[in-house]
Tab-separated table of C-alpha atoms and ligand atoms in Angstrom:
chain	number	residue	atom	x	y	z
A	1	UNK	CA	26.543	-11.407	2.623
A	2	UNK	CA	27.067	-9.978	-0.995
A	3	UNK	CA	23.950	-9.139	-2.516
A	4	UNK	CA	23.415	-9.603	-6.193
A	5	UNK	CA	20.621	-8.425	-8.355
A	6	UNK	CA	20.216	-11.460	-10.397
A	7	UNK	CA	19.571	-13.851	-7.245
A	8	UNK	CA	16.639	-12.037	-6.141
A	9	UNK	CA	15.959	-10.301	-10.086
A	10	UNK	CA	12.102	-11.427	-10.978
A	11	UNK	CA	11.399	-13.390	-13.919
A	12	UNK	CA	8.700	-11.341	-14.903
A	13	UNK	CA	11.085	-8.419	-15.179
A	14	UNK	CA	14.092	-10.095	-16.973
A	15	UNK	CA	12.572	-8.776	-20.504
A	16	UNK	CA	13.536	-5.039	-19.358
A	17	UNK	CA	16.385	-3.412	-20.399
A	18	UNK	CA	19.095	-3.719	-17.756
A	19	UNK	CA	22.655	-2.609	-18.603
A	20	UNK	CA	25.528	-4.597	-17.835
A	21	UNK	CA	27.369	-2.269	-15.567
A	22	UNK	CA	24.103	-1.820	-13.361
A	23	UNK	CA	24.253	-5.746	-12.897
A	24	UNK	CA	28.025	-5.008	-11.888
A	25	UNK	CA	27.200	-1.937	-9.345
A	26	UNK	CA	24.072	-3.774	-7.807
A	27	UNK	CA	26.481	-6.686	-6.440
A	28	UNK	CA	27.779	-3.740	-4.200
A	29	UNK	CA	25.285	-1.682	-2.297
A	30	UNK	CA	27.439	1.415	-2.232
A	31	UNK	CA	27.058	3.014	-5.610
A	32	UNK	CA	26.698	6.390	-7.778
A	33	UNK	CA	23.883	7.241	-9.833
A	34	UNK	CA	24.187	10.270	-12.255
A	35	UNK	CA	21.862	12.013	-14.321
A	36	UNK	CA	18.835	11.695	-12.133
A	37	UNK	CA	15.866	14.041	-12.199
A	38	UNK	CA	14.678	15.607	-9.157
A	39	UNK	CA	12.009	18.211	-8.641
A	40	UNK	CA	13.489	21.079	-7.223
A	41	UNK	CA	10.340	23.859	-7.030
A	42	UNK	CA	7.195	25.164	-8.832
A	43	UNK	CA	7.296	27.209	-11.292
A	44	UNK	CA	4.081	30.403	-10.894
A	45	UNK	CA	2.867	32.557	-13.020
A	46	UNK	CA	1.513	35.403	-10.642
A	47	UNK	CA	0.412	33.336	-7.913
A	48	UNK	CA	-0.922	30.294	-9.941
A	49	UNK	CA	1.469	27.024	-10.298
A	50	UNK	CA	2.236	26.455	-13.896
A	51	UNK	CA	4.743	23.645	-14.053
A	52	UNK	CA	7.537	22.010	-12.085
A	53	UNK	CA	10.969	22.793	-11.979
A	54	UNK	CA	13.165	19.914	-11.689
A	55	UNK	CA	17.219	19.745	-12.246
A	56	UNK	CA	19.221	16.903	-12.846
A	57	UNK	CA	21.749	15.133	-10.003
A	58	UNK	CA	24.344	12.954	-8.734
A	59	UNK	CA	23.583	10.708	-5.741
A	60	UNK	CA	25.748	8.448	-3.754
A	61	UNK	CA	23.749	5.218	-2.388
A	62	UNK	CA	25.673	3.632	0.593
A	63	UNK	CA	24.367	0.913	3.429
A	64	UNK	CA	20.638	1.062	2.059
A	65	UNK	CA	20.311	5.251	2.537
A	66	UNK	CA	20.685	8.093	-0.027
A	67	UNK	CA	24.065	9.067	1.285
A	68	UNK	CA	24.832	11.992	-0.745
A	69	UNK	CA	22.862	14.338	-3.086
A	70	UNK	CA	25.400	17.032	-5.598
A	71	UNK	CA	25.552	18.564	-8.561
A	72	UNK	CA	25.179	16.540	-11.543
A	73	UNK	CA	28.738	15.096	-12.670
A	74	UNK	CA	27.859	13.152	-16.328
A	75	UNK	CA	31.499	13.008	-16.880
A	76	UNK	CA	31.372	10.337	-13.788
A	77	UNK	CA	32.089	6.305	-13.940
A	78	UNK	CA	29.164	5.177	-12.411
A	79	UNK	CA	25.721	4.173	-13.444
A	80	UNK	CA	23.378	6.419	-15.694
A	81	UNK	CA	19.758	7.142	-14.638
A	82	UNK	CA	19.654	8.970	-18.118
A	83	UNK	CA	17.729	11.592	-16.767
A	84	UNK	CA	14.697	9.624	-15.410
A	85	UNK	CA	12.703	11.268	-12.965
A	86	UNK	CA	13.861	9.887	-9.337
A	87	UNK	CA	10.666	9.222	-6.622
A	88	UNK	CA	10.310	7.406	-3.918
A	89	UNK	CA	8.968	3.724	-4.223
A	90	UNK	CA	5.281	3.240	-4.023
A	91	UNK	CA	3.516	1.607	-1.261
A	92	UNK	CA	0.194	-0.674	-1.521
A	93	UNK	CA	-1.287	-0.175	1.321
A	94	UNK	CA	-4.079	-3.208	1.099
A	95	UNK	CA	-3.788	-6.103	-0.390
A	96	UNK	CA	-4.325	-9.656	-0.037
A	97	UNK	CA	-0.699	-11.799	-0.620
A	98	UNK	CA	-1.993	-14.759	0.836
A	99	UNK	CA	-4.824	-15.868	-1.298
A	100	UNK	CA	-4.740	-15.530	-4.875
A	101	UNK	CA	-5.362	-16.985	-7.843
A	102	UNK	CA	-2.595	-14.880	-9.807
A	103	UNK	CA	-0.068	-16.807	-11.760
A	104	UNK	CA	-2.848	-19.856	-11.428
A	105	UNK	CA	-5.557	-21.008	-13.747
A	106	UNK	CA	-7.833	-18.013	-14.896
A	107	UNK	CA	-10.875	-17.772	-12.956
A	108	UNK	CA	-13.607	-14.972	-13.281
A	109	UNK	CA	-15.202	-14.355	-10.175
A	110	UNK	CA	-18.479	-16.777	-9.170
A	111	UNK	CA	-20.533	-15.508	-6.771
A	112	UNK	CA	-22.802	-17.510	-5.408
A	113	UNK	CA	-25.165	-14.832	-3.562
A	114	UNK	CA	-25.911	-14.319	-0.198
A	115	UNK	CA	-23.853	-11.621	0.569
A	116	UNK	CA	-20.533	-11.499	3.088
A	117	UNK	CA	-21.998	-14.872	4.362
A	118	UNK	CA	-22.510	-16.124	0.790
A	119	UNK	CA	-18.587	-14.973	0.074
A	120	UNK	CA	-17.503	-16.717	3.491
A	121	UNK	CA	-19.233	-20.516	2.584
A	122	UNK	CA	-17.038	-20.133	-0.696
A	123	UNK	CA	-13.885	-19.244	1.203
A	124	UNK	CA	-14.349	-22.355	3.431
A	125	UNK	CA	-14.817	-24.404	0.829
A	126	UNK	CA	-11.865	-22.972	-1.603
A	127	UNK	CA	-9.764	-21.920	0.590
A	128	UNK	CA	-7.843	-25.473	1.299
A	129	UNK	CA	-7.118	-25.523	-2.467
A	130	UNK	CA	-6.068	-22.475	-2.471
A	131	UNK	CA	-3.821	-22.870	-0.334
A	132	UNK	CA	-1.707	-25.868	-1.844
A	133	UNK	CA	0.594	-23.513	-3.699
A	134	UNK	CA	-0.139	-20.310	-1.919
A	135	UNK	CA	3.876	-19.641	-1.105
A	136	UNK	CA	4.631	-19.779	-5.058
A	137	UNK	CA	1.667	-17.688	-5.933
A	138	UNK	CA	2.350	-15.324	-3.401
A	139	UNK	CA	5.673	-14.640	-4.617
A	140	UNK	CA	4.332	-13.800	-8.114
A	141	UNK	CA	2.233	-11.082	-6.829
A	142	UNK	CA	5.253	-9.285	-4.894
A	143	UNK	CA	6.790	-9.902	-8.616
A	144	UNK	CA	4.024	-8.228	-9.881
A	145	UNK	CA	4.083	-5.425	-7.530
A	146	UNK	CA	7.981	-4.837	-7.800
A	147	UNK	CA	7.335	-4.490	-11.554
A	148	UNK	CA	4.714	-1.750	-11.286
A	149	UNK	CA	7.070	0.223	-8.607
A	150	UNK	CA	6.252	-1.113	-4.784
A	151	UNK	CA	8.545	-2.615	-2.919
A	152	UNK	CA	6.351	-2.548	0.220
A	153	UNK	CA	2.949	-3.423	0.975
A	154	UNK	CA	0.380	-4.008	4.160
A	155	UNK	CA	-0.774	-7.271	3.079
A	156	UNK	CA	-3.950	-8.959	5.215
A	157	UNK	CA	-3.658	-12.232	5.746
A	158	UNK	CA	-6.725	-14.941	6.879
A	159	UNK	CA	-6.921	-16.301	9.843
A	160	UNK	CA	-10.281	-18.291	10.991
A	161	UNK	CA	-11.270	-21.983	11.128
A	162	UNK	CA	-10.312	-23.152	7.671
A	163	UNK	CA	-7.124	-21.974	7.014
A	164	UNK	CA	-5.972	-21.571	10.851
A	165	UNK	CA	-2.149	-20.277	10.588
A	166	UNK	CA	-1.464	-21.835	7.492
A	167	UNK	CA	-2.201	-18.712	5.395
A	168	UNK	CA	0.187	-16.863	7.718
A	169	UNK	CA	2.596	-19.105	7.578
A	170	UNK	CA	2.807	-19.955	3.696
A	171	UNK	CA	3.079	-16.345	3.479
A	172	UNK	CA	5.889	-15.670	5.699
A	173	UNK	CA	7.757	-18.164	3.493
A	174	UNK	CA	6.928	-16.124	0.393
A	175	UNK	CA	8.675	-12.811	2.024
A	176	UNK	CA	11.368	-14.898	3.027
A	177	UNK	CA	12.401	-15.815	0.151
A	178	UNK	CA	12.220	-12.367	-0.622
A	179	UNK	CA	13.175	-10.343	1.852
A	180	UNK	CA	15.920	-8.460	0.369
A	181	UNK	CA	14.044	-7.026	-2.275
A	182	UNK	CA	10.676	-6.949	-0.400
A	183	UNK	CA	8.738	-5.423	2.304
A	184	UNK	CA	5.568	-6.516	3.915
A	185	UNK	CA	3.682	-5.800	7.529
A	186	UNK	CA	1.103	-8.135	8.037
A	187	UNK	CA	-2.637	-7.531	9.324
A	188	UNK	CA	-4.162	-10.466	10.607
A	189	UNK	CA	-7.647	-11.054	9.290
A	190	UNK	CA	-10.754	-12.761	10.618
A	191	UNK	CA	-12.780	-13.020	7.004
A	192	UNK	CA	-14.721	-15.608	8.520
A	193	UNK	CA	-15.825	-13.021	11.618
A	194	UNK	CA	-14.390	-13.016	14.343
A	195	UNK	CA	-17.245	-14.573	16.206
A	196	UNK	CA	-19.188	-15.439	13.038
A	197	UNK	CA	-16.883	-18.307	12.984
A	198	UNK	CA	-14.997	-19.483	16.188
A	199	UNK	CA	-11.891	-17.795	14.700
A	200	UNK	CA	-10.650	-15.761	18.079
A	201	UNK	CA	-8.355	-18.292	19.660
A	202	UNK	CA	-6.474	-18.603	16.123
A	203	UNK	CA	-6.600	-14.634	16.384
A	204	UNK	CA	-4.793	-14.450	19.552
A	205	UNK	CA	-2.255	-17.449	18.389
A	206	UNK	CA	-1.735	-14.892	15.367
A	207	UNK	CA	-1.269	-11.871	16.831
A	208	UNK	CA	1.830	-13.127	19.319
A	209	UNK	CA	3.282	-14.063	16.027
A	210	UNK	CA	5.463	-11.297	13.971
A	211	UNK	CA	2.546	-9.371	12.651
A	212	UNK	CA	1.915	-5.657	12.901
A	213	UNK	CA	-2.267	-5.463	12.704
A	214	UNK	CA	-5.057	-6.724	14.212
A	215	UNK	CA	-7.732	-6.956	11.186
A	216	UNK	CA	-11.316	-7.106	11.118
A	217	UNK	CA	-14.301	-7.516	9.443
A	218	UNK	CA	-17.846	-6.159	9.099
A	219	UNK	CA	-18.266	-6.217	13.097
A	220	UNK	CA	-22.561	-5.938	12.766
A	221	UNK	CA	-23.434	-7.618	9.525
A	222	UNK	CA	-20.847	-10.374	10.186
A	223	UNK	CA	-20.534	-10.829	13.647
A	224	UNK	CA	-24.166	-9.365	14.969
A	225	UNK	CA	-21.857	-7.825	17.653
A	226	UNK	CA	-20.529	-4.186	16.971
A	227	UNK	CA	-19.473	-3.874	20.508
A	228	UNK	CA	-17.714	-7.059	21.609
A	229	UNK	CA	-16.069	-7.129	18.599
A	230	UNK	CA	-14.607	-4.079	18.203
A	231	UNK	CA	-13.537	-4.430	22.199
A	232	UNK	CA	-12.035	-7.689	21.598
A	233	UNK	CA	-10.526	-6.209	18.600
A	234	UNK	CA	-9.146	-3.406	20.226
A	235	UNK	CA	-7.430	-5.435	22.763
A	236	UNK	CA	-6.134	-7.672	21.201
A	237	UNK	CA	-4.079	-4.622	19.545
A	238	UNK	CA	-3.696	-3.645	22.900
A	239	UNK	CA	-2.282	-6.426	24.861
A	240	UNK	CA	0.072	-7.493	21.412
A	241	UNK	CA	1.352	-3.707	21.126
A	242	UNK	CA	-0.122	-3.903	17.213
A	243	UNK	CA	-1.792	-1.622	15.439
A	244	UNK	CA	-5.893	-2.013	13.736
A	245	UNK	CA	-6.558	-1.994	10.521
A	246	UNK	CA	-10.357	-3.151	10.274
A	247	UNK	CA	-12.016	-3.858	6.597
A	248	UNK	CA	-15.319	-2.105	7.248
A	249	UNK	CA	-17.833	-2.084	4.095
A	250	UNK	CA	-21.314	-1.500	6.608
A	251	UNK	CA	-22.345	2.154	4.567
A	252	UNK	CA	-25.680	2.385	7.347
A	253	UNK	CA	-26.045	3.513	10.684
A	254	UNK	CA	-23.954	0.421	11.936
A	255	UNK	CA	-20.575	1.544	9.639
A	256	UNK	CA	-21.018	5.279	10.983
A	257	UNK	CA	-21.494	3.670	14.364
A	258	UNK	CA	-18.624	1.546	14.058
A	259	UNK	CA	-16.068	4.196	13.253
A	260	UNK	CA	-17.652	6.478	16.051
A	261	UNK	CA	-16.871	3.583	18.846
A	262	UNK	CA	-13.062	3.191	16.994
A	263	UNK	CA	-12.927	6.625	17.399
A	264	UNK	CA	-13.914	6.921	21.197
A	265	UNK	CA	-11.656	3.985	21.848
A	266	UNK	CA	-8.497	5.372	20.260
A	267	UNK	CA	-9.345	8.487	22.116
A	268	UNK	CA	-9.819	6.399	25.661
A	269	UNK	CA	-6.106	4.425	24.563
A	270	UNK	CA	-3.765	7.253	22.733
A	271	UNK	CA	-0.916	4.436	22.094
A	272	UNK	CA	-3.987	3.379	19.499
A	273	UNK	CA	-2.989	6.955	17.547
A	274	UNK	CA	-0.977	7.190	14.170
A	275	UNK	CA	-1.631	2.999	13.979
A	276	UNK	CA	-4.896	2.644	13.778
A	277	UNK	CA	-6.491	2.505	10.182
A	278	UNK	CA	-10.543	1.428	8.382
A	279	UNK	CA	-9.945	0.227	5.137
A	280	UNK	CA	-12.714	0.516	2.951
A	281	UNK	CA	-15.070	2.664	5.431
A	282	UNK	CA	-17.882	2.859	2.782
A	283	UNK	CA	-19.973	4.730	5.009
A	284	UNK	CA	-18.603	7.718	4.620
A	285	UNK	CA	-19.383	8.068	0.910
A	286	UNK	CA	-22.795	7.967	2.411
A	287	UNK	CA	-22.588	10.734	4.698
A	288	UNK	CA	-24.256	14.461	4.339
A	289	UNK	CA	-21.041	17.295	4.160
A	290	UNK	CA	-21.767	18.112	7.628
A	291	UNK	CA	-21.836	14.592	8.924
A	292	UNK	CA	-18.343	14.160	6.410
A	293	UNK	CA	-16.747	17.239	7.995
A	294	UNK	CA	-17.029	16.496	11.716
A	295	UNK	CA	-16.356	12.644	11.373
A	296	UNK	CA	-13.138	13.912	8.931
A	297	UNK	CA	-11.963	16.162	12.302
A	298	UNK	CA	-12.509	13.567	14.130
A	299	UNK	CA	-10.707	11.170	12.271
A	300	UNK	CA	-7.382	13.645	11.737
A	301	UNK	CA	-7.771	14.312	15.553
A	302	UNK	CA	-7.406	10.548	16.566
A	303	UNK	CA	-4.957	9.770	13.780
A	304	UNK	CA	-6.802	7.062	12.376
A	305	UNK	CA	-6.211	6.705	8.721
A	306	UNK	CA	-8.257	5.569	5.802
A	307	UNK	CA	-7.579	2.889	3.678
A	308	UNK	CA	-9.481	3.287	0.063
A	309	UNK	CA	-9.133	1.085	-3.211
A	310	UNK	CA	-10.552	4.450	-5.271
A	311	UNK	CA	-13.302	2.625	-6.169
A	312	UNK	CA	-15.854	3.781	-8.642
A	313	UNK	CA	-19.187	3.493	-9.323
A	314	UNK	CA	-22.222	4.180	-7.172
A	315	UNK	CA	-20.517	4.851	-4.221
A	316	UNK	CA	-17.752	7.704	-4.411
A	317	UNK	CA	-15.552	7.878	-1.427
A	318	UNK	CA	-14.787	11.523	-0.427
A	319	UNK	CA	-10.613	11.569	-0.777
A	320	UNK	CA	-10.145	15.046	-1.308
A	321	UNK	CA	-12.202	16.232	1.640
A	322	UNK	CA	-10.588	13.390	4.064
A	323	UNK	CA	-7.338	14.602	2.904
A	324	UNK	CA	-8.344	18.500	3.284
A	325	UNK	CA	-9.039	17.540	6.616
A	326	UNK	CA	-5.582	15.892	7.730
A	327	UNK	CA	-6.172	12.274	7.766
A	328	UNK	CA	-4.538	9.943	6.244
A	329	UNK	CA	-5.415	8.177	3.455
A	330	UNK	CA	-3.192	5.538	1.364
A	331	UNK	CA	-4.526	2.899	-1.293
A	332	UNK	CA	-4.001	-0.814	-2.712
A	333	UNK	CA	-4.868	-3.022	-4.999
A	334	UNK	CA	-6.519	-5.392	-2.604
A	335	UNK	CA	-7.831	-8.324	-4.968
A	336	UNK	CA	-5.443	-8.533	-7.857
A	337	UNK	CA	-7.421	-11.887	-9.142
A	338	UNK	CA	-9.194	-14.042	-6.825
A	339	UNK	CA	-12.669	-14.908	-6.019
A	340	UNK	CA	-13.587	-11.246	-5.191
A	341	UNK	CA	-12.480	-9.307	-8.208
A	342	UNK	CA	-10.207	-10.134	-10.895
A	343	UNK	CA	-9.574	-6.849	-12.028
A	344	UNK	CA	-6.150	-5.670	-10.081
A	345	UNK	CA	-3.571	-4.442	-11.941
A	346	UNK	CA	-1.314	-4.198	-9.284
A	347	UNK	CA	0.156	-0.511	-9.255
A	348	UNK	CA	-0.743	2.065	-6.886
A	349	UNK	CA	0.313	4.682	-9.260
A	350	UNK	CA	-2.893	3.729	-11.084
A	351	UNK	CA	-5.020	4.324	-8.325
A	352	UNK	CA	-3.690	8.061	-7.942
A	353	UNK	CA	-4.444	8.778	-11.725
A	354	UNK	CA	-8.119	7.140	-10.863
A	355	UNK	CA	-8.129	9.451	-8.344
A	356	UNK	CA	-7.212	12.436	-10.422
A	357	UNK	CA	-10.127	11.311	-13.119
A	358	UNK	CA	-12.778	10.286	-10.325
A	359	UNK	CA	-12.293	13.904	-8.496
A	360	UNK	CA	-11.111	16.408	-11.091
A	361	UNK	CA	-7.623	16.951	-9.701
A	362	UNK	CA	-5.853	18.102	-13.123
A	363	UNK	CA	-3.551	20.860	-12.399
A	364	UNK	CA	0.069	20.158	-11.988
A	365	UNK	CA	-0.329	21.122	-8.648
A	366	UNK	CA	-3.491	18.834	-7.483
A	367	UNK	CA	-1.384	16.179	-9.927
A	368	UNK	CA	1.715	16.328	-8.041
A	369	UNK	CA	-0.026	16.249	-4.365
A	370	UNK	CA	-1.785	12.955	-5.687
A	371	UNK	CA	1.395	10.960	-5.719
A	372	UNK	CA	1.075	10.758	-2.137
A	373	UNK	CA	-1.542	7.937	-2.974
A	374	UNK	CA	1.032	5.996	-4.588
A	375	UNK	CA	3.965	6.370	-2.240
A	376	UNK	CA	2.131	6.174	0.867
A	377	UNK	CA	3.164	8.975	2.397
A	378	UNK	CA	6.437	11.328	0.858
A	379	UNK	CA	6.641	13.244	-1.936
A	380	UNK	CA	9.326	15.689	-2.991
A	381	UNK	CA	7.509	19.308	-3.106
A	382	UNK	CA	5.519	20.531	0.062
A	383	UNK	CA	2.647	22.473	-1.018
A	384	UNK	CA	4.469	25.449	-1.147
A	385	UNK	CA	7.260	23.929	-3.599
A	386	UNK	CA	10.278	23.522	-1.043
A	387	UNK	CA	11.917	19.884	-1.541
A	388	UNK	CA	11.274	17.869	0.899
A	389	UNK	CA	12.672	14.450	-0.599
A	390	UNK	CA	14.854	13.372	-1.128
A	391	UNK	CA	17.028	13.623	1.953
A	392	UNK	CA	20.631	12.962	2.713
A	393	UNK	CA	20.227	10.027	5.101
A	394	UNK	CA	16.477	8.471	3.772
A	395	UNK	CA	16.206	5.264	3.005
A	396	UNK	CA	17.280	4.342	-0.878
A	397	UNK	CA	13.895	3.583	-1.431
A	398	UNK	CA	13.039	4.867	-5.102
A	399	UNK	CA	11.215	4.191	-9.147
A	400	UNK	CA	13.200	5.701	-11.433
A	401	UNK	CA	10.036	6.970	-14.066
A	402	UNK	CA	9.856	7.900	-17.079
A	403	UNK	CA	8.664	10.988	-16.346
A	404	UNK	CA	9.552	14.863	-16.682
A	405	UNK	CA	7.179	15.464	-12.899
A	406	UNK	CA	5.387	13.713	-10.240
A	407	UNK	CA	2.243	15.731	-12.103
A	408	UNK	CA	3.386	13.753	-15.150
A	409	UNK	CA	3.887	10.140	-13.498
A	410	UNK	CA	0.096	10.303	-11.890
A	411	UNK	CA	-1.623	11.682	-14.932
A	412	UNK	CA	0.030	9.016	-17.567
A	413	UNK	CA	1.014	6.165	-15.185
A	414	UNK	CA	4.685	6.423	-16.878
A	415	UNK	CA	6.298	3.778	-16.877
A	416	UNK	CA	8.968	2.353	-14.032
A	417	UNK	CA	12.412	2.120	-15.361
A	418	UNK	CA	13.976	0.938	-11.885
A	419	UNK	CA	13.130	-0.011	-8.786
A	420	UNK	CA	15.922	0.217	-5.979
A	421	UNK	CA	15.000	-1.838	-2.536
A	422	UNK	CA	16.945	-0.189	0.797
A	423	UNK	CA	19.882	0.504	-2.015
A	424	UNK	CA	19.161	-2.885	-3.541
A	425	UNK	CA	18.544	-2.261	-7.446
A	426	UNK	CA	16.029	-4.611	-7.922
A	427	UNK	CA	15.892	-3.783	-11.709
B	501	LIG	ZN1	-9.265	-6.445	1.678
């Protein structure tokens, strides 16, 4: 089947400027892109990093990868990148597709007290309006997303009493519809608790569905339960061959508890490793540098990653050590605008330059390691400046920015020229 870029082109994006002959190239997904930027080393003064060296290139797209990266040929018929800085595509990491109130009537948030409990009565009594034009809405976020550079995200999804599969399945419409332009894995998600409400049998409906997490929530304050919970959790994952990705916001002696007993049960089930994730994981803002330290070994040494919105305030989450330590932290939006917090903006890229205010990480070379934040994962120097992306054979997964660095694109939040989907251009 022929892909075009206007079928799948979002509405929200149709104001930017798009040149004819990229509408003509995107209908094929084997084209040439000249004049792109790459980062090609650091540039030192003594031993200190003063600025990155970048060099401008031609790359062939074919079948979705990169196919071939060469010296710049401007003189070529084929579509200008007009020396915008090529990356690859960002990533959120959390978020919440399936209930929204974005592209709906404004609504600042209205809590009603009482806590997680107070936030779960409202769910079960919104939640069936919400979810009356939860496909449409949904599809406006991964608009939103696609126009601030991510054409992936890990997106939880409910799934307890009130909204039994229908979250699930409204949202598996939404990426559907827009798959070719679109990524998503899916953590299921019992907001309600998993015993809190009776929401386990929908769980393990859920999970033999196409879904890649099993979620959770709050497994003490919620559920009274850290144990059973976490077990069932766990295998659940384990029986479905899924991964965990758990929301955990307990900061006392239950959240430290919580992520000891994930720990010791990754350790006990090693197919747990490199899938296994805490989103949120408050707790460990609270923690004394030696209690930090050993729980960050032990986090790198089980693979389990951490899953953080950036968020400021009272409570500063310790990114830079976690990541000095080897785990693995990514970010997301989670609430764009919904009940919880209306203040989502929707790009990841603005969570890294958070980052970079929030922990003093100004020098091109703390800059450009940020980025990782955004993308999830690659960037194209490794700390010592070799290029690492990207590759002859990735994936055509890539912004073009409007930037002269990654350094640059973290500390202004440049803007996104293109976005280009598995060699899809997108926009
Ligand atoms: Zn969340």
């Amino acid at each position: 089947m022929g892909l075009t870029a206007a079928s799948f082109l979002p509405e929200i994006l149709l104001a930017k400027e798009i040149t004819n002959e990229n509408y003509t190239m995107a209908n094929n997904n084997s084209y040439t892109l000249k004049n792109v930027l790459l980062e090609t080393g650091f540039k030192y003064d003594n031993q200190h990093i003063t600025s990155t060296e970048t060099a401008l290139y031609t790359i062939d797209i074919a079948d979705g990868k990169i196919a071939n990266i060469y010296r710049n040929q401007p003189e070529k018929d084929c579509i200008d990148a007009k020396g915008l800085l090529m990356l690859p595509s960002f990533r959120d990491m959390h978020i919440h597709l399936d209930k929204t109130i974005y592209a709906d009537k404004w609504q600042a948030v209205n809590r009603k007290g009482g806590g997680i409990k107070g936030m779960i009565a409202l769910e079960q009594q919104i939640i069936p309006e919400l979810l009356k034009n939860s496909t449409y809405k949904a599809e406006k976020l991964i608009e939103l997303l696609q126009a601030n550079g991510s054409s992936f995200a890990r997106s939880h999804v409910n799934i307890e009493p009130t909204s039994k599969l229908d979250s699930l399945k409204h949202l598996e419409r939404a990426l559907e519809h827009k798959k070719d332009s679109f990524d998503a894995e899916l953590v299921i998600f019992p907001q309600h608790g998993l015993y809190y409400t009776d929401s386990l049998p929908y769980m393990k409906e859920a999970a033999k569905m196409n879904i890649d997490f099993i979620g959770g929530l709050d497994p003490t304050s919620v559920d009274g339960a850290l144990e059973k919970t976490m077990d069932t959790t766990i295998q659940l994952a384990l029986d479905n061959n899924k991964g965990i990705d758990i929301h955990l916001h307990e900061t006392g002696e239950s959240g430290l508890k919580t992520i000891e007993y994930l720990i010791a049960k990754v350790n006990e089930n090693p197919t747990l490793k490199g899938k296994t994730f805490v989103s949120h994981s408050f707790v460990l803002g609270k923690l004394d540098n030696y209690q930090l330290e050993n729980i960050a070994i032990q986090l790198a040494n089980a693979q389990i990653g951490i899953i953080s919105t950036v968020p400021i305030g009272k409570l500063i989450m310790p990114i830079p050590t976690l990541m000095n330590h080897g785990v693995h932290v990514m970010t997301g939006n989670d609430s764009i605008v919904d009940h919880w917090n209306t203040m989502g903006t929707g790009s990841v890229l603005q969570k890294a330059n958070l980052a970079a205010q929030l922990y003093n990480q100004v020098s091109e070379f703390e800059l450009s390691r940020l980025l990782k934040l955004a993308t999830a994962g690659p960037i194209p120097l490794d700390d010592l400046g070799n290029q690492q992306w990207p590759k002859i054979g990735d994936k055509a997964d890539i912004v073009l920015i409007d930037a002269s660095c990654s350094a640059e694109a973290v500390s202004r939040i440049s803007p996104i020229r293109s976005l280009i989907h598995q060699g899809n251009i997108i926009y």
